[in-house]
Coordinates of C-alpha atoms and ligand atoms in Angstrom, one line a residue:
M250 CA -4.4 -8.9 -24.1
I251 CA -3.6 -9.7 -20.5
P252 CA -4.6 -6.9 -18.2
F253 CA -2.5 -5.8 -15.2
V254 CA -5.5 -5.8 -12.9
D255 CA -9.1 -6.8 -13.5
L256 CA -11.4 -4.5 -11.5
R257 CA -14.4 -5.5 -13.7
A258 CA -14.2 -9.1 -12.6
A259 CA -13.9 -8.0 -8.9
H260 CA -17.0 -5.8 -9.4
A261 CA -19.0 -8.6 -10.9
E262 CA -18.6 -10.5 -7.6
V263 CA -19.9 -7.7 -5.5
A264 CA -22.2 -5.9 -8.0
E265 CA -25.5 -6.9 -6.5
E266 CA -24.5 -6.1 -2.9
V267 CA -23.0 -2.8 -3.9
L268 CA -26.0 -1.6 -6.0
Q269 CA -28.3 -2.6 -3.1
G270 CA -26.1 -0.7 -0.7
F271 CA -26.0 2.4 -3.0
D272 CA -29.7 2.3 -3.2
R273 CA -30.0 2.2 0.6
V274 CA -27.8 5.3 0.9
L275 CA -29.6 7.1 -1.9
Q276 CA -32.9 6.4 -0.2
N277 CA -31.9 7.6 3.3
T278 CA -29.6 10.3 1.9
S279 CA -26.9 9.8 4.6
F280 CA -24.2 10.7 2.1
V281 CA -21.6 11.8 4.7
Q282 CA -20.7 9.7 7.7
G283 CA -23.7 7.4 7.2
P284 CA -24.1 4.1 9.1
D285 CA -22.1 2.2 6.5
V286 CA -18.9 4.2 7.4
A287 CA -19.1 3.2 11.1
A288 CA -19.9 -0.4 10.1
F289 CA -17.0 -0.6 7.7
E290 CA -14.6 0.9 10.3
E291 CA -15.6 -1.8 12.8
E292 CA -15.4 -4.6 10.2
F293 CA -12.0 -3.5 8.9
A294 CA -10.6 -3.1 12.5
A295 CA -11.8 -6.7 13.3
F296 CA -10.3 -8.0 10.0
S297 CA -7.0 -6.3 10.8
G298 CA -7.0 -7.4 14.5
V299 CA -6.5 -3.8 15.6
P300 CA -9.0 -2.2 18.1
H301 CA -9.7 1.1 16.3
C302 CA -10.2 2.2 12.7
V303 CA -10.8 5.7 11.4
G304 CA -11.9 6.0 7.8
V305 CA -10.3 8.9 5.9
G306 CA -10.4 10.4 2.4
N307 CA -7.4 8.6 0.9
G308 CA -4.2 6.8 1.8
T309 CA -1.9 9.8 1.6
D310 CA -4.1 11.7 4.1
A311 CA -4.1 8.5 6.3
I312 CA -0.3 8.7 6.6
E313 CA -0.3 12.5 7.2
L314 CA -3.1 12.3 9.8
A315 CA -1.5 9.4 11.7
L316 CA 1.8 11.4 11.8
R317 CA -0.1 14.5 13.0
A318 CA -1.8 12.5 15.8
C319 CA 1.7 11.7 17.2
G320 CA 2.2 15.3 18.1
L321 CA 5.8 15.4 16.9
P322 CA 8.0 18.6 17.0
P323 CA 7.6 20.6 13.8
G324 CA 10.5 20.0 11.4
A325 CA 11.6 16.8 13.1
G326 CA 12.9 14.0 10.9
A327 CA 10.9 10.9 9.8
V328 CA 12.7 7.9 8.3
L329 CA 11.2 6.1 5.3
P330 CA 12.6 3.9 2.6
A331 CA 13.8 5.5 -0.7
N332 CA 11.9 2.9 -2.7
T333 CA 8.3 3.6 -2.0
F334 CA 5.4 5.3 -3.8
V335 CA 6.0 9.0 -3.5
A336 CA 3.0 9.5 -1.2
T337 CA 4.9 8.2 1.8
A338 CA 7.4 11.0 1.5
E339 CA 4.7 13.5 0.5
A340 CA 2.7 12.8 3.6
V341 CA 5.8 13.3 5.8
V342 CA 6.3 16.8 4.4
R343 CA 2.6 17.7 4.6
A344 CA 2.7 16.7 8.3
G345 CA 5.4 19.3 8.8
L346 CA 8.2 16.8 9.1
R347 CA 11.4 16.2 7.2
P348 CA 11.8 13.0 5.2
I349 CA 15.0 11.1 6.0
L350 CA 15.5 8.4 3.5
A351 CA 17.0 4.9 4.0
D352 CA 17.9 2.0 1.7
C353 CA 16.1 -1.3 1.3
D354 CA 17.4 -4.9 1.5
D355 CA 18.2 -6.5 -1.7
D356 CA 16.3 -9.8 -1.1
H357 CA 12.8 -8.3 -0.4
L358 CA 13.2 -4.6 -1.2
L359 CA 11.8 -3.8 2.3
L360 CA 13.2 -1.0 4.6
D361 CA 16.6 -2.1 5.8
P362 CA 16.7 -1.5 9.6
E363 CA 20.5 -1.0 9.6
S364 CA 20.2 1.7 6.9
A365 CA 17.3 3.2 8.9
A366 CA 19.5 3.2 12.1
T367 CA 22.3 4.9 10.3
A368 CA 20.0 7.5 9.0
T369 CA 18.4 8.2 12.4
G370 CA 19.8 11.4 13.9
P371 CA 19.2 13.3 17.2
D372 CA 16.2 15.2 15.7
T373 CA 14.6 12.1 14.2
A374 CA 11.1 11.6 15.7
A375 CA 9.4 8.9 13.5
I376 CA 9.9 5.9 11.3
L377 CA 7.6 4.8 8.5
P378 CA 8.1 1.2 7.5
V379 CA 6.4 0.5 4.1
H380 CA 4.8 -2.9 3.6
L381 CA 5.9 -2.9 0.0
Y382 CA 4.3 -5.1 -2.6
G383 CA 2.1 -6.9 0.0
Q384 CA 4.5 -8.2 2.7
Q385 CA 5.4 -6.5 6.0
A386 CA 8.7 -4.7 6.6
P387 CA 10.7 -6.3 9.5
M388 CA 8.6 -4.9 12.3
A389 CA 10.6 -6.4 15.3
A390 CA 13.7 -4.6 14.1
V391 CA 11.8 -1.4 13.4
H392 CA 10.3 -1.4 16.9
E393 CA 13.6 -2.2 18.4
L394 CA 15.2 0.8 16.7
A395 CA 12.1 3.0 17.5
A396 CA 12.3 2.0 21.2
R397 CA 16.1 2.7 21.3
R398 CA 15.8 6.1 19.6
G399 CA 12.4 7.2 20.9
L400 CA 10.7 7.2 17.5
A401 CA 7.0 7.1 16.7
V402 CA 6.1 4.2 14.3
V403 CA 3.6 4.8 11.6
E404 CA 3.2 1.9 9.2
D405 CA 2.4 2.5 5.5
G406 CA 0.1 -0.5 4.9
A407 CA -1.4 0.8 1.6
Q408 CA -0.3 -2.4 -0.2
S409 CA -0.7 -5.0 2.6
Q410 CA -4.3 -5.4 3.7
G411 CA -4.6 -8.9 5.2
S412 CA -0.8 -9.5 5.4
E413 CA 0.6 -11.0 8.6
Q414 CA 4.0 -11.4 10.2
A415 CA 4.8 -14.0 12.9
G416 CA 6.0 -12.6 16.2
R417 CA 5.7 -9.0 15.3
P418 CA 4.9 -6.3 17.9
P419 CA 1.3 -5.1 17.7
V420 CA 0.3 -2.3 15.4
G421 CA 0.4 1.2 17.0
L422 CA -0.6 3.3 14.1
A423 CA -1.0 2.0 10.5
A424 CA -2.2 3.9 7.5
T425 CA -3.8 2.2 4.5
S426 CA -5.2 3.2 1.1
F427 CA -8.3 1.9 -0.7
Y428 CA -7.3 3.3 -4.1
P429 CA -9.2 1.2 -6.6
G430 CA -6.2 -1.0 -7.6
K431 CA -5.2 -1.9 -4.0
N432 CA -6.0 -5.4 -2.6
L433 CA -9.1 -3.8 -1.0
G434 CA -10.1 -1.2 -3.5
A435 CA -12.9 1.4 -3.4
Y436 CA -14.6 2.9 -6.5
G437 CA -12.8 6.2 -5.9
E438 CA -10.6 7.7 -3.2
A439 CA -10.6 6.2 0.3
G440 CA -8.2 5.3 3.1
A441 CA -8.1 4.5 6.8
V442 CA -5.9 4.6 9.9
L443 CA -5.7 1.6 12.3
A444 CA -4.9 2.5 15.9
S445 CA -4.2 0.4 18.9
S446 CA -5.5 3.0 21.5
P447 CA -8.4 5.3 21.6
G448 CA -6.4 8.6 22.2
P449 CA -4.7 8.7 18.8
A450 CA -7.9 7.3 17.1
R451 CA -9.9 10.2 18.5
A452 CA -7.2 12.7 17.5
I453 CA -7.3 11.4 14.0
R454 CA -11.1 11.5 13.8
L455 CA -11.1 15.1 15.0
L456 CA -8.6 16.1 12.3
T457 CA -10.6 14.4 9.5
S458 CA -13.7 16.4 10.4
H459 CA -12.6 20.1 10.8
G460 CA -11.3 19.4 14.3
S461 CA -14.9 18.9 15.5
E462 CA -16.7 16.2 17.4
V463 CA -19.7 18.2 18.5
K464 CA -21.3 20.2 15.6
Y465 CA -19.8 23.7 15.2
R466 CA -17.4 23.3 18.1
H467 CA -13.9 23.1 16.7
E468 CA -11.3 22.0 19.2
T469 CA -8.4 22.0 16.8
L470 CA -7.6 23.1 13.3
G471 CA -8.4 20.1 11.1
F472 CA -9.2 19.0 7.5
N473 CA -12.0 17.6 5.5
S474 CA -10.9 14.0 4.9
R475 CA -13.7 11.6 5.7
L476 CA -14.4 8.2 4.3
D477 CA -17.1 8.6 1.7
T478 CA -20.3 6.7 2.5
L479 CA -20.7 5.2 -1.0
Q480 CA -17.1 4.0 -0.8
A481 CA -17.8 2.4 2.6
V482 CA -20.6 0.4 0.9
V483 CA -18.2 -0.9 -1.7
L484 CA -15.5 -1.6 0.9
R485 CA -17.9 -3.5 3.1
A486 CA -18.9 -5.8 0.2
K487 CA -15.3 -6.3 -0.9
L488 CA -13.9 -6.9 2.6
K489 CA -16.1 -10.0 2.9
R490 CA -14.2 -11.4 -0.1
L491 CA -10.7 -10.1 0.8
A492 CA -9.4 -13.1 2.6
R493 CA -10.4 -15.3 -0.4
W494 CA -9.0 -12.9 -2.9
N495 CA -5.7 -12.8 -1.0
E496 CA -5.7 -16.6 -1.1
L497 CA -6.2 -16.5 -4.9
R498 CA -3.3 -14.0 -5.2
R499 CA -1.1 -16.4 -3.2
A500 CA -2.1 -19.3 -5.5
A501 CA -1.3 -17.1 -8.5
A502 CA 2.1 -16.2 -7.0
D503 CA 2.8 -19.9 -6.5
R504 CA 2.0 -20.6 -10.1
Y505 CA 4.3 -17.8 -11.3
E506 CA 7.1 -19.3 -9.2
T507 CA 6.6 -22.7 -10.9
L508 CA 6.3 -21.2 -14.4
L509 CA 9.3 -18.8 -14.1
S510 CA 11.8 -20.6 -11.9
G511 CA 13.4 -22.2 -15.0
V512 CA 13.5 -19.0 -17.1
D513 CA 17.0 -17.7 -17.5
G514 CA 17.6 -14.1 -16.3
V515 CA 14.5 -13.9 -14.1
R516 CA 15.0 -13.2 -10.4
L517 CA 11.9 -14.2 -8.5
P518 CA 10.4 -12.2 -5.6
R519 CA 11.0 -13.7 -2.1
T520 CA 8.8 -13.8 1.0
A521 CA 10.7 -12.9 4.1
P522 CA 10.7 -15.5 6.9
G523 CA 7.6 -15.3 9.0
N524 CA 5.6 -13.2 6.5
V525 CA 2.3 -14.0 5.0
H526 CA 2.4 -12.2 1.7
V527 CA -0.7 -10.8 0.1
W528 CA 0.9 -10.1 -3.3
H529 CA -0.4 -6.7 -4.1
L530 CA 2.3 -6.8 -6.7
Y531 CA 4.3 -9.6 -8.2
V532 CA 7.7 -8.0 -8.8
I533 CA 10.4 -9.9 -10.6
R534 CA 13.8 -8.5 -11.6
V535 CA 15.3 -8.8 -15.1
P536 CA 18.2 -7.5 -17.1
E537 CA 17.6 -4.8 -19.6
R538 CA 14.2 -4.2 -18.0
D539 CA 13.0 -1.4 -20.3
K540 CA 13.5 -3.6 -23.3
V541 CA 11.7 -6.5 -21.6
L542 CA 8.8 -4.2 -20.6
A543 CA 8.5 -2.9 -24.1
G544 CA 8.5 -6.5 -25.5
L545 CA 5.8 -7.6 -23.1
Q546 CA 3.6 -4.7 -23.8
E547 CA 4.0 -5.2 -27.6
A548 CA 2.8 -8.8 -27.1
G549 CA -0.2 -7.6 -25.1
V550 CA 1.0 -8.4 -21.6
Q551 CA 0.4 -5.4 -19.4
A552 CA 3.4 -5.3 -17.1
Q553 CA 4.3 -2.2 -15.1
I554 CA 7.1 -0.7 -12.9
H555 CA 6.7 0.0 -9.2
Y556 CA 8.5 2.4 -9.0
P557 CA 10.8 3.5 -11.8
V558 CA 12.4 6.4 -9.9
P559 CA 13.2 6.3 -6.1
V560 CA 12.1 9.2 -3.9
H561 CA 15.6 10.7 -3.6
L562 CA 15.9 11.1 -7.4
Q563 CA 12.5 12.7 -7.9
P564 CA 12.5 16.4 -8.9
A565 CA 10.0 17.1 -6.1
F566 CA 12.5 16.0 -3.5
R567 CA 15.6 17.6 -4.9
H568 CA 15.7 19.8 -1.8
L569 CA 16.7 16.8 0.3
G570 CA 20.1 17.1 -1.4
H571 CA 20.5 13.5 -2.5
G572 CA 22.0 12.3 -5.8
P573 CA 22.7 9.1 -7.7
G574 CA 24.5 6.5 -5.6
D575 CA 23.1 7.6 -2.2
F576 CA 20.8 4.5 -1.9
P577 CA 22.5 1.9 -4.1
V578 CA 20.2 -1.0 -3.4
A579 CA 17.0 1.0 -4.1
E580 CA 18.6 2.5 -7.2
K581 CA 19.8 -0.8 -8.7
A582 CA 16.4 -2.4 -8.1
A583 CA 14.6 0.5 -9.8
G584 CA 16.4 -0.4 -13.0
E585 CA 15.5 -4.1 -12.8
I586 CA 12.0 -4.4 -11.3
L587 CA 9.1 -5.5 -13.4
S588 CA 5.6 -6.0 -12.0
L589 CA 3.7 -8.8 -13.8
P590 CA -0.1 -8.9 -14.1
M591 CA -1.4 -9.9 -10.6
H592 CA -5.0 -10.0 -9.3
P593 CA -7.4 -12.5 -7.8
H594 CA -9.0 -13.3 -11.2
L595 CA -5.9 -14.0 -13.1
T596 CA -6.2 -17.5 -14.8
P597 CA -3.6 -20.2 -15.0
A598 CA -3.8 -19.9 -18.8
Q599 CA -3.1 -16.2 -18.7
Q600 CA -0.1 -16.8 -16.4
E601 CA 1.2 -19.4 -18.8
E602 CA 1.0 -16.9 -21.6
V603 CA 2.8 -14.3 -19.5
A604 CA 5.6 -16.8 -18.7
E605 CA 5.9 -17.9 -22.4
T606 CA 6.0 -14.3 -23.6
L607 CA 8.5 -13.3 -21.0
A608 CA 10.8 -16.2 -21.9
K609 CA 10.6 -15.3 -25.5
V610 CA 11.4 -11.6 -24.9
L611 CA 14.3 -12.5 -22.6
G612 CA 15.6 -15.0 -25.2
Q613 CA 15.7 -12.3 -27.8
L614 CA 17.8 -9.8 -25.8
Ligands
LIG720 C1 -1.3 3.8 -2.8 C2 -0.2 4.1 -1.8 C3 -0.2 5.3 -1.0 C4 -1.2 6.4 -1.2 O1 -2.6 6.1 -1.2 P1 -3.6 7.0 -1.9 O2 -4.9 6.5 -1.5 O3 -3.4 6.9 -3.4 O4 -3.4 8.4 -1.4 C5 0.8 5.4 -0.1 N1 1.8 4.5 0.1 C6 1.8 3.5 -0.7 C7 3.0 2.5 -0.5 C8 0.9 3.2 -1.7 O5 1.0 2.1 -2.5

């Protein structure tokens, strides 16, 4: 059996530190907004090279709160790629905006700036590039479009902690998720927003805590979406290892490339020029994907699909009025993509077995 992720192995590395940290919190009973939260926010901001970080309850809230902090007109449009986890679109709706979908590019499955430009209308107010699978969307082109059309930029960095892009404009607002399986994963729900300036950071912090900075004085209608103190303890311990874990993911991706480049029918993932990829997911493309997936699973290789149905074909987004054929690149990819096991503790022997099994399954089609 080759697992898709190995959260137990990651835990083994941090167990002692986490348990000591939990004990510290249990002893001083600072369960909400304890000192570990502020410390993690500072450490994650420094790691990301962005001045401000606000911890929040989860990644979906992070996107919604970042959008809310932009103060956009209610009902305005927000452009996002059709091939993302549904939360990106969900957060747009929850922020009182209207999702406007765009297609992705066929080489990297990242937001296609030309499709985004075409989708942008007079009432479009925001754009949400998604750093899908662990590499950043083309941020220079996104910012160029945003400047030309007056759009707020909110990055969905749920899958890209530690990624880089040469020559990109600085982050304005970026949301991220610490869902357990992400590159930086908590032991429950957690997320954060990175912000370049103090104004939006403060606005987001107000929203996370009932619109209140001073106890029982509520400046605005808010939420309860704070980063949990016990999760902050976990995240602090894991953040210290994240750069090395991302290195191990890159080494694993290199090994997959060597092992799979000779296998007929496999289309390998590509890193866009200038990007440093952190391989949240290793997504290949194959013919007859559902059969291949079933064959792998039968042989004990836990592959998955991210994501089988694009946003515009989800029942929940029927009201957007889209149908099959509207985003052809995203739709075609949805039928071909296959995520292979990928995590920092994946061994070369496991990868060889994945490659052998995949070659066998493809050979039997
Ligand atoms: C995980 C994820 C989210 C949502 O994060 P949660 O913490 O699960 O709410 C949003 N966007 C993308 C691309 C994700 O992968």
